Amino acid sequence: MDDARIWEIKTCDYQLARILSQKLGLSPLMAELLLQRGIDTCEEAHYFLNAGLDDLQSPFRLTGMEPALARIRQAIEQGERIAIYGDYDVDGICSMAMLKQALERLGAIAEYYVPDRFREGYGLNRPAVEKIAGQGFKLLITVDCGITSVSEAQTAHNLGMDVIISDHHTPAAQLPPALAVINPKLDNPKELEDLCGAGVVFKLCQALCPDWALDKDSGWLELAALATVADVVPLKGENRILVKYGLLRLPGTVNDGLQALLKESGLTGKKLSSWHVGFVLAPRLNSAGRLQSARSSVELLLNQNAEQARELAVLLCSLNNERKIIEETVHKEALQQVEREVNLDENPVLVLGGEGWHQGVTGIVASRLCEKYRRPVIMISWEGEQGRGSCRSLPGLNIYRALSACSSHLLQFGGHQAAAGLGINRASFDSFRQALERWVKDNTSREELTARTLADAELDPDEINDSLLQELEKLEPFGEGNPSPRFVIRGVEVDAAVLLGRQNEHFRARLGPGGVDIIAFNRSDLIKHPLDTCLQDILFEPEKNEFRGIKRVQLKLSDMKSSCWPDDKGAVNEYGRGLLKAIHKSIAEVYAGRPVLFIFPTYRSLVKHKPMFLSFLRRAALKEVHGHINRRERRNLMNELAQGRNRLFLVTTAFDHYYRRNCRPPEKLSCVFTFYPDQPTREMQEYYKDCNIISLQKDSKPRIVTGKADFDPARRVFLYANRNTTLQAFADRDRLNVEAGINDIRQRKAIRRCFMQSGGILISDGAHTGVAGLDDTDVFFADAPYSLYEAQMVMNQLAAGEDREATILFARHDLQFNRRYLERRYPGIELLKGAWSYFKTRQYRPLTAGIDQLSSAVGAYLQKDFKPADLMGVLDSIADLGLCDFTKKGSIMAIKFVKSDNSAVNLRNSLYYLEGQVEKKEFSRWERELNNMLSW
């Protein structure tokens, strides 16, 4: 099985979802999406969906706000110079611009200081503090930094400056010796705990200018929204309100710099989303700090001259393009280094180093490589004998802990679970890499490092429409903590696949003929999927695409896989793994132009496995050949098999014997799969002498005990049933899911999905719908299976490691129902001969009669009880020999006999008859096994 990432479908309390849906007038899907985002009460849901600017918290609920406000007012009254010290990313840039505007509106003398990424690094540094103090500033306000700058704040105090810390990062045990510390993570309301740096500054501006902060002419709401999205903080509570309404204002913002940047980025007049901020505006604002100085970005946001703003916007876009070129160069060199030096089968972490790699892009490249290779990545830029590194990790590995364990090889390091930075001597590179690899191998498993792709729910194709998109818009804006909903659709045909883009890097296709368009950016690899053979599972975000004024629903793919690949191979049991291996081998054979044969012991076992094949493969690639299909159709299929058409042929053992007696081995056939017995017979080996014959299932006996229908409410119940009376007997049970008798594959899978989500009872006829094992599931046989194979197929659906024991609820006499059914469905040779003797007297003229009347006539001729079910079995057998054609409309039978040489007719040559005899034989063997296992 391949090493594909794991798809994980989120779950929630589905009973609570139904309650929220009813009380709030939402669809069940919308209620589930809210629960998955941690919103589990009607009050929280109403706030999430409807909160407005009037619902913003008072800024004075933030600890430290009042003393900060008092000191700022004192500075303004006394004409003191105020220094604003920020960071070089979007959050810091917006914070500095916003606070400077607020202070100047109140008449303050305020200047900003932004550190140099390459010389000074992040946060307060002593030389900068000394420089600011030397310029006569009496008040220093940090924005988006400072919460851990204990010694630097003490230096400022010693030099005669008061310090106000405005930050959102996690405080250390010791706070800086500041006059005031404003940080939402310090004992503050839940609604404010996730504010970014600019969000904190916005609250400070609210306190400073309560009548102006939310005014459209201030432009501060747009800056707060921009920074909140760019800093990837959770979009809940206050953040959601800031971003929701800030994005609405952004297209018409009064900020000349932002307007210039929107125009230069091609966004003027467009409805803006979090995506536009995160992937268009934020990279441009960040580009100055990455390559030169962030002052250019701050000046853009402060500029009130349209021409100067345009020039600065052009500069930032130019720097961003330069950053892309540098990034691509470093990315290419890193890829070559991986291919040249790294054994991906052995190395659980990538530690790479390059001469002069630009430090402004190593973090971005590390993230790209982490995504591509699905393992932690460290990118080190060498300058002389020292290097600075950027680290990115996966959820399964805390990179900060890993660096801590290897700190003896480093000059310094810092960061958190997902990202970090480090300094290192060149001489320590090899020892550090080896130590890190050992630590990762000793402290993580391959499963922990396997990338997981989350989806919110499974949908059916007909649920993708404008109404769905309109409902999902209620959840906007999307971002951290409130991602754009992603869904899975199973088993779809993907047609009209093409590659787009200058380098054919993008994938586009349609869901089936005439279906909705799908697009996957930078996923040219998807064109190599076996689209003509396999159905596909798609993971996507629905969106509205506008082209030449026409709006259409489009699916933006996050991932796609052939339906025969499980979401998580760890959830597949032993039997499922064997099936998948066989199907994957079969797909390769079909792709190579060869046929594949799957031989089932009985017709019923073929039928029970067929839904699984139909959920994996396109119908055109799958052919079933047996005695229950039309004779002419079977003859055509036998010709296709004999000619070696590249298809998967599902056949019975009876057909296999029949075919081997009458036909040569199929051309190009090289692979035969049998479900029983363990070893192929000598005759089969001789006939398929040039083929690889593989047995998929051992002839094992399930562990069965007698019992009562006492179901453990804490576990799921799989209840096998094959009679309508049984379904009726359980109809009044709670949490009942009935898939028995349903032929539509998609409907069956939806029912089983509901069962897996909500538990309860699944009444099944034993048919396979997938290969993922059912966990925490007890098995009860309400009715008697028709063979050992059928009983084993039910047990094979349990999860790996489950206690594979089943309880039977039927009694010994219930087996007689099965026996009578098989005798009537598949008449014995004497009954068949007698009925045919009756029909031969009417062979030369059509016969039309009611089924009860005709059955009575045959019974009178035979002088025995003869029911309509007996009649149908007889007609199926003689029609299979080409002796008649018949149709049934309601209770009326119309039979047209075919002239034949009666002396040459051998009724035992009917494939339908032969398969029936196998069914009866296997039932008798199963009955003996039950009698040996149980004390009735």
Tab-separated table of N, CA and C in Angstrom, residues 216-334:
chain	number	residue	atom	x	y	z
A	216	LYS	N	-15.370	54.933	9.971
A	216	LYS	CA	-14.848	54.507	8.674
A	216	LYS	C	-13.665	55.356	8.240
A	217	ASP	N	-13.617	56.593	8.709
A	217	ASP	CA	-12.539	57.482	8.291
A	217	ASP	C	-11.234	57.242	9.044
A	218	SER	N	-11.265	56.369	10.053
A	218	SER	CA	-10.011	56.073	10.764
A	218	SER	C	-9.177	55.045	10.008
A	219	GLY	N	-9.846	54.064	9.399
A	219	GLY	CA	-9.134	53.000	8.679
A	219	GLY	C	-8.482	51.973	9.578
A	220	TRP	N	-8.714	52.078	10.904
A	220	TRP	CA	-8.027	51.161	11.821
A	220	TRP	C	-8.631	49.755	11.806
A	221	LEU	N	-9.921	49.659	11.581
A	221	LEU	CA	-10.548	48.346	11.537
A	221	LEU	C	-9.942	47.492	10.422
A	222	GLU	N	-9.656	48.116	9.288
A	222	GLU	CA	-9.051	47.386	8.172
A	222	GLU	C	-7.651	46.896	8.543
A	223	LEU	N	-6.879	47.754	9.243
A	223	LEU	CA	-5.525	47.361	9.646
A	223	LEU	C	-5.563	46.208	10.648
A	224	ALA	N	-6.507	46.274	11.578
A	224	ALA	CA	-6.639	45.194	12.560
A	224	ALA	C	-7.024	43.884	11.879
A	225	ALA	N	-7.935	43.971	10.911
A	225	ALA	CA	-8.352	42.767	10.184
A	225	ALA	C	-7.193	42.193	9.387
A	226	LEU	N	-6.455	43.055	8.711
A	226	LEU	CA	-5.320	42.629	7.896
A	226	LEU	C	-4.301	41.878	8.743
A	227	ALA	N	-3.945	42.451	9.896
A	227	ALA	CA	-2.944	41.830	10.760
A	227	ALA	C	-3.458	40.538	11.386
A	228	THR	N	-4.731	40.511	11.746
A	228	THR	CA	-5.298	39.316	12.386
A	228	THR	C	-5.240	38.114	11.458
A	229	VAL	N	-5.568	38.325	10.196
A	229	VAL	CA	-5.498	37.226	9.222
A	229	VAL	C	-4.040	36.845	8.959
A	230	ALA	N	-3.192	37.850	8.737
A	230	ALA	CA	-1.800	37.584	8.378
A	230	ALA	C	-1.038	36.882	9.492
A	231	ASP	N	-1.398	37.152	10.758
A	231	ASP	CA	-0.662	36.545	11.873
A	231	ASP	C	-1.204	35.173	12.253
A	232	VAL	N	-2.204	34.710	11.527
A	232	VAL	CA	-2.745	33.355	11.673
A	232	VAL	C	-3.145	33.064	13.114
A	233	VAL	N	-3.906	33.966	13.699
A	233	VAL	CA	-4.483	33.717	15.019
A	233	VAL	C	-5.920	33.226	14.828
A	234	PRO	N	-6.471	32.525	15.812
A	234	PRO	CA	-7.823	31.955	15.644
A	234	PRO	C	-8.870	33.024	15.373
A	235	LEU	N	-9.704	32.774	14.378
A	235	LEU	CA	-10.767	33.716	14.025
A	235	LEU	C	-12.033	33.390	14.816
A	236	LYS	N	-11.959	33.650	16.101
A	236	LYS	CA	-13.118	33.475	16.970
A	236	LYS	C	-13.149	34.628	17.958
A	237	GLY	N	-14.271	34.763	18.673
A	237	GLY	CA	-14.394	35.856	19.618
A	237	GLY	C	-14.243	37.203	18.937
A	238	GLU	N	-13.461	38.084	19.560
A	238	GLU	CA	-13.242	39.430	19.035
A	238	GLU	C	-12.599	39.408	17.652
A	239	ASN	N	-11.688	38.457	17.436
A	239	ASN	CA	-10.986	38.388	16.144
A	239	ASN	C	-11.961	38.224	14.987
A	240	ARG	N	-12.958	37.393	15.181
A	240	ARG	CA	-13.920	37.150	14.101
A	240	ARG	C	-14.657	38.433	13.725
A	241	ILE	N	-15.037	39.218	14.722
A	241	ILE	CA	-15.746	40.468	14.441
A	241	ILE	C	-14.828	41.439	13.704
A	242	LEU	N	-13.595	41.576	14.194
A	242	LEU	CA	-12.648	42.499	13.567
A	242	LEU	C	-12.420	42.147	12.101
A	243	VAL	N	-12.229	40.869	11.831
A	243	VAL	CA	-11.933	40.451	10.456
A	243	VAL	C	-13.179	40.525	9.580
A	244	LYS	N	-14.307	40.086	10.099
A	244	LYS	CA	-15.539	40.076	9.317
A	244	LYS	C	-15.878	41.466	8.797
A	245	TYR	N	-15.837	42.454	9.685
A	245	TYR	CA	-16.236	43.808	9.286
A	245	TYR	C	-15.070	44.600	8.700
A	246	GLY	N	-13.865	44.247	9.084
A	246	GLY	CA	-12.708	44.882	8.479
A	246	GLY	C	-12.569	44.524	7.009
A	247	LEU	N	-12.839	43.267	6.661
A	247	LEU	CA	-12.780	42.849	5.255
A	247	LEU	C	-13.870	43.540	4.429
A	248	LEU	N	-15.028	43.764	5.052
A	248	LEU	CA	-16.094	44.466	4.330
A	248	LEU	C	-15.687	45.907	4.010
A	249	ARG	N	-14.926	46.520	4.908
A	249	ARG	CA	-14.505	47.902	4.689
A	249	ARG	C	-13.273	48.016	3.789
A	250	LEU	N	-12.499	46.946	3.727
A	250	LEU	CA	-11.198	47.035	3.063
A	250	LEU	C	-11.263	47.513	1.604
A	251	PRO	N	-12.199	47.065	0.775
A	251	PRO	CA	-12.221	47.548	-0.613
A	251	PRO	C	-12.404	49.057	-0.729
A	252	GLY	N	-13.090	49.672	0.230
A	252	GLY	CA	-13.326	51.113	0.170
A	252	GLY	C	-12.555	51.879	1.227
A	253	THR	N	-11.446	51.328	1.717
A	253	THR	CA	-10.705	51.935	2.811
A	253	THR	C	-10.233	53.351	2.480
A	254	VAL	N	-10.165	54.181	3.510
A	254	VAL	CA	-9.670	55.559	3.335
A	254	VAL	C	-8.148	55.594	3.386
A	255	ASN	N	-7.517	54.492	3.722
A	255	ASN	CA	-6.057	54.442	3.808
A	255	ASN	C	-5.475	54.451	2.398
A	256	ASP	N	-4.794	55.552	2.044
A	256	ASP	CA	-4.268	55.699	0.682
A	256	ASP	C	-3.268	54.606	0.339
A	257	GLY	N	-2.467	54.221	1.315
A	257	GLY	CA	-1.485	53.177	1.055
A	257	GLY	C	-2.135	51.849	0.729
A	258	LEU	N	-3.154	51.473	1.508
A	258	LEU	CA	-3.862	50.228	1.228
A	258	LEU	C	-4.567	50.283	-0.127
A	259	GLN	N	-5.156	51.432	-0.438
A	259	GLN	CA	-5.808	51.559	-1.748
A	259	GLN	C	-4.801	51.375	-2.879
A	260	ALA	N	-3.621	51.963	-2.723
A	260	ALA	CA	-2.591	51.812	-3.744
A	260	ALA	C	-2.146	50.355	-3.864
A	261	LEU	N	-2.032	49.674	-2.718
A	261	LEU	CA	-1.608	48.272	-2.733
A	261	LEU	C	-2.685	47.386	-3.354
A	262	LEU	N	-3.953	47.672	-3.074
A	262	LEU	CA	-5.046	46.923	-3.686
A	262	LEU	C	-5.006	47.067	-5.204
A	263	LYS	N	-4.794	48.300	-5.669
A	263	LYS	CA	-4.764	48.544	-7.113
A	263	LYS	C	-3.579	47.844	-7.757
A	264	GLU	N	-2.421	47.944	-7.139
A	264	GLU	CA	-1.213	47.344	-7.709
A	264	GLU	C	-1.286	45.814	-7.675
A	265	SER	N	-2.102	45.288	-6.777
A	265	SER	CA	-2.261	43.823	-6.655
A	265	SER	C	-3.415	43.288	-7.484
A	266	GLY	N	-4.149	44.159	-8.173
A	266	GLY	CA	-5.262	43.725	-9.008
A	266	GLY	C	-6.511	43.382	-8.234
A	267	LEU	N	-6.672	43.979	-7.054
A	267	LEU	CA	-7.823	43.636	-6.209
A	267	LEU	C	-8.850	44.753	-6.111
A	268	THR	N	-8.630	45.856	-6.801
A	268	THR	CA	-9.568	46.976	-6.721
A	268	THR	C	-10.966	46.544	-7.163
A	269	GLY	N	-11.970	46.864	-6.335
A	269	GLY	CA	-13.358	46.576	-6.688
A	269	GLY	C	-13.806	45.157	-6.420
A	270	LYS	N	-12.919	44.295	-5.921
A	270	LYS	CA	-13.295	42.906	-5.675
A	270	LYS	C	-13.758	42.706	-4.236
A	271	LYS	N	-14.644	41.726	-4.062
A	271	LYS	CA	-15.004	41.304	-2.719
A	271	LYS	C	-13.802	40.564	-2.145
A	272	LEU	N	-13.310	41.006	-0.997
A	272	LEU	CA	-12.066	40.467	-0.452
A	272	LEU	C	-12.346	39.452	0.652
A	273	SER	N	-11.538	38.426	0.665
A	273	SER	CA	-11.652	37.367	1.663
A	273	SER	C	-10.337	37.239	2.412
A	274	SER	N	-10.327	36.359	3.394
A	274	SER	CA	-9.089	36.095	4.132
A	274	SER	C	-7.993	35.602	3.190
A	275	TRP	N	-8.395	34.883	2.157
A	275	TRP	CA	-7.397	34.369	1.208
A	275	TRP	C	-6.650	35.519	0.540
A	276	HIS	N	-7.351	36.561	0.144
A	276	HIS	CA	-6.690	37.695	-0.506
A	276	HIS	C	-5.688	38.357	0.438
A	277	VAL	N	-6.036	38.403	1.713
A	277	VAL	CA	-5.110	38.982	2.684
A	277	VAL	C	-3.894	38.078	2.855
A	278	GLY	N	-4.150	36.795	3.100
A	278	GLY	CA	-3.060	35.874	3.412
A	278	GLY	C	-2.118	35.600	2.262
A	279	PHE	N	-2.641	35.611	1.029
A	279	PHE	CA	-1.818	35.186	-0.104
A	279	PHE	C	-1.527	36.286	-1.116
A	280	VAL	N	-2.131	37.449	-0.957
A	280	VAL	CA	-1.862	38.542	-1.907
A	280	VAL	C	-1.305	39.760	-1.181
A	281	LEU	N	-2.034	40.286	-0.200
A	281	LEU	CA	-1.620	41.521	0.460
A	281	LEU	C	-0.500	41.286	1.477
A	282	ALA	N	-0.663	40.306	2.347
A	282	ALA	CA	0.334	40.075	3.397
A	282	ALA	C	1.728	39.784	2.837
A	283	PRO	N	1.885	38.935	1.820
A	283	PRO	CA	3.234	38.708	1.282
A	283	PRO	C	3.898	39.985	0.772
A	284	ARG	N	3.117	40.884	0.211
A	284	ARG	CA	3.692	42.143	-0.291
A	284	ARG	C	4.124	43.043	0.866
A	285	LEU	N	3.302	43.121	1.904
A	285	LEU	CA	3.688	43.921	3.063
A	285	LEU	C	4.878	43.308	3.799
A	286	ASN	N	4.981	41.992	3.787
A	286	ASN	CA	6.097	41.314	4.441
A	286	ASN	C	7.389	41.398	3.648
A	287	SER	N	7.275	41.608	2.346
A	287	SER	CA	8.453	41.500	1.471
A	287	SER	C	9.541	42.502	1.843
A	288	ALA	N	9.155	43.704	2.274
A	288	ALA	CA	10.167	44.708	2.627
A	288	ALA	C	11.001	44.227	3.800
A	289	GLY	N	10.345	43.700	4.833
A	289	GLY	CA	11.079	43.201	5.997
A	289	GLY	C	11.908	41.981	5.694
A	290	ARG	N	11.505	41.207	4.705
A	290	ARG	CA	12.266	40.004	4.359
A	290	ARG	C	13.532	40.330	3.580
A	291	LEU	N	13.472	41.353	2.726
A	291	LEU	CA	14.600	41.637	1.834
A	291	LEU	C	15.345	42.911	2.195
A	292	GLN	N	14.656	43.942	2.726
A	292	GLN	CA	15.320	45.210	3.026
A	292	GLN	C	14.948	45.653	4.435
A	293	SER	N	14.101	46.682	4.514
A	293	SER	CA	13.636	47.179	5.808
A	293	SER	C	12.129	47.311	5.771
A	294	ALA	N	11.492	46.956	6.880
A	294	ALA	CA	10.040	47.035	6.962
A	294	ALA	C	9.538	48.472	7.007
A	295	ARG	N	10.449	49.449	7.084
A	295	ARG	CA	10.020	50.851	7.121
A	295	ARG	C	9.194	51.206	5.886
A	296	SER	N	9.531	50.607	4.730
A	296	SER	CA	8.782	50.911	3.503
A	296	SER	C	7.317	50.532	3.652
A	297	SER	N	7.055	49.419	4.324
A	297	SER	CA	5.676	48.970	4.518
A	297	SER	C	4.946	49.866	5.513
A	298	VAL	N	5.633	50.285	6.584
A	298	VAL	CA	5.013	51.181	7.554
A	298	VAL	C	4.688	52.522	6.891
A	299	GLU	N	5.632	53.035	6.113
A	299	GLU	CA	5.413	54.313	5.439
A	299	GLU	C	4.249	54.238	4.453
A	300	LEU	N	4.080	53.080	3.817
A	300	LEU	CA	2.936	52.909	2.908
A	300	LEU	C	1.627	53.111	3.662
A	301	LEU	N	1.519	52.488	4.834
A	301	LEU	CA	0.269	52.557	5.595
A	301	LEU	C	0.046	53.932	6.211
A	302	LEU	N	1.117	54.701	6.410
A	302	LEU	CA	0.983	56.027	7.008
A	302	LEU	C	0.855	57.123	5.965
A	303	ASN	N	1.152	56.798	4.719
A	303	ASN	CA	1.247	57.822	3.686
A	303	ASN	C	-0.118	58.398	3.318
A	304	GLN	N	-0.169	59.703	3.169
A	304	GLN	CA	-1.418	60.385	2.780
A	304	GLN	C	-1.288	61.078	1.433
A	305	ASN	N	-0.210	60.758	0.729
A	305	ASN	CA	0.008	61.295	-0.608
A	305	ASN	C	-0.208	60.172	-1.609
A	306	ALA	N	-1.205	60.293	-2.484
A	306	ALA	CA	-1.590	59.205	-3.373
A	306	ALA	C	-0.437	58.772	-4.272
A	307	GLU	N	0.353	59.732	-4.804
A	307	GLU	CA	1.441	59.387	-5.713
A	307	GLU	C	2.561	58.659	-4.970
A	308	GLN	N	2.896	59.166	-3.783
A	308	GLN	CA	3.929	58.484	-2.997
A	308	GLN	C	3.457	57.086	-2.576
A	309	ALA	N	2.189	56.978	-2.246
A	309	ALA	CA	1.629	55.672	-1.878
A	309	ALA	C	1.727	54.704	-3.048
A	310	ARG	N	1.436	55.199	-4.251
A	310	ARG	CA	1.546	54.334	-5.440
A	310	ARG	C	2.976	53.853	-5.628
A	311	GLU	N	3.944	54.757	-5.447
A	311	GLU	CA	5.351	54.386	-5.619
A	311	GLU	C	5.770	53.327	-4.603
A	312	LEU	N	5.317	53.513	-3.359
A	312	LEU	CA	5.646	52.515	-2.340
A	312	LEU	C	4.972	51.168	-2.628
A	313	ALA	N	3.732	51.193	-3.117
A	313	ALA	CA	3.035	49.952	-3.458
A	313	ALA	C	3.759	49.228	-4.598
A	314	VAL	N	4.217	50.005	-5.588
A	314	VAL	CA	4.985	49.413	-6.688
A	314	VAL	C	6.263	48.780	-6.153
A	315	LEU	N	6.921	49.481	-5.212
A	315	LEU	CA	8.147	48.948	-4.617
A	315	LEU	C	7.884	47.624	-3.902
A	316	LEU	N	6.827	47.579	-3.109
A	316	LEU	CA	6.523	46.340	-2.362
A	316	LEU	C	6.195	45.190	-3.298
A	317	CYS	N	5.448	45.465	-4.356
A	317	CYS	CA	5.130	44.406	-5.318
A	317	CYS	C	6.403	43.929	-6.011
A	318	SER	N	7.304	44.874	-6.312
A	318	SER	CA	8.571	44.507	-6.933
A	318	SER	C	9.413	43.656	-5.987
A	319	LEU	N	9.459	44.066	-4.707
A	319	LEU	CA	10.201	43.281	-3.717
A	319	LEU	C	9.592	41.887	-3.551
A	320	ASN	N	8.276	41.826	-3.615
A	320	ASN	CA	7.624	40.514	-3.483
A	320	ASN	C	7.980	39.606	-4.647
A	321	ASN	N	8.029	40.165	-5.864
A	321	ASN	CA	8.448	39.370	-7.021
A	321	ASN	C	9.895	38.920	-6.869
A	322	GLU	N	10.731	39.818	-6.352
A	322	GLU	CA	12.129	39.451	-6.113
A	322	GLU	C	12.208	38.342	-5.068
A	323	ARG	N	11.375	38.488	-4.025
A	323	ARG	CA	11.342	37.441	-2.996
A	323	ARG	C	10.945	36.093	-3.578
A	324	LYS	N	9.993	36.089	-4.502
A	324	LYS	CA	9.569	34.842	-5.136
A	324	LYS	C	10.711	34.209	-5.913
A	325	ILE	N	11.468	35.043	-6.624
A	325	ILE	CA	12.585	34.519	-7.413
A	325	ILE	C	13.646	33.918	-6.487
A	326	ILE	N	13.957	34.664	-5.405
A	326	ILE	CA	14.935	34.152	-4.442
A	326	ILE	C	14.427	32.864	-3.811
A	327	GLU	N	13.143	32.875	-3.450
A	327	GLU	CA	12.544	31.684	-2.840
A	327	GLU	C	12.638	30.482	-3.771
A	328	GLU	N	12.316	30.674	-5.049
A	328	GLU	CA	12.367	29.570	-6.005
A	328	GLU	C	13.787	29.064	-6.187
A	329	THR	N	14.756	29.975	-6.178
A	329	THR	CA	16.157	29.561	-6.309
A	329	THR	C	16.577	28.704	-5.124
A	330	VAL	N	16.259	29.175	-3.922
A	330	VAL	CA	16.599	28.414	-2.723
A	330	VAL	C	15.836	27.087	-2.704
A	331	HIS	N	14.563	27.123	-3.097
A	331	HIS	CA	13.752	25.903	-3.128
A	331	HIS	C	14.342	24.876	-4.088
A	332	LYS	N	14.757	25.331	-5.253
A	332	LYS	CA	15.344	24.425	-6.239
A	332	LYS	C	16.637	23.813	-5.717
A	333	GLU	N	17.489	24.640	-5.107
A	333	GLU	CA	18.751	24.131	-4.568
A	333	GLU	C	18.496	23.130	-3.444
A	334	ALA	N	17.480	23.409	-2.618
A	334	ALA	CA	17.156	22.496	-1.523
A	334	ALA	C	16.635	21.160	-2.053
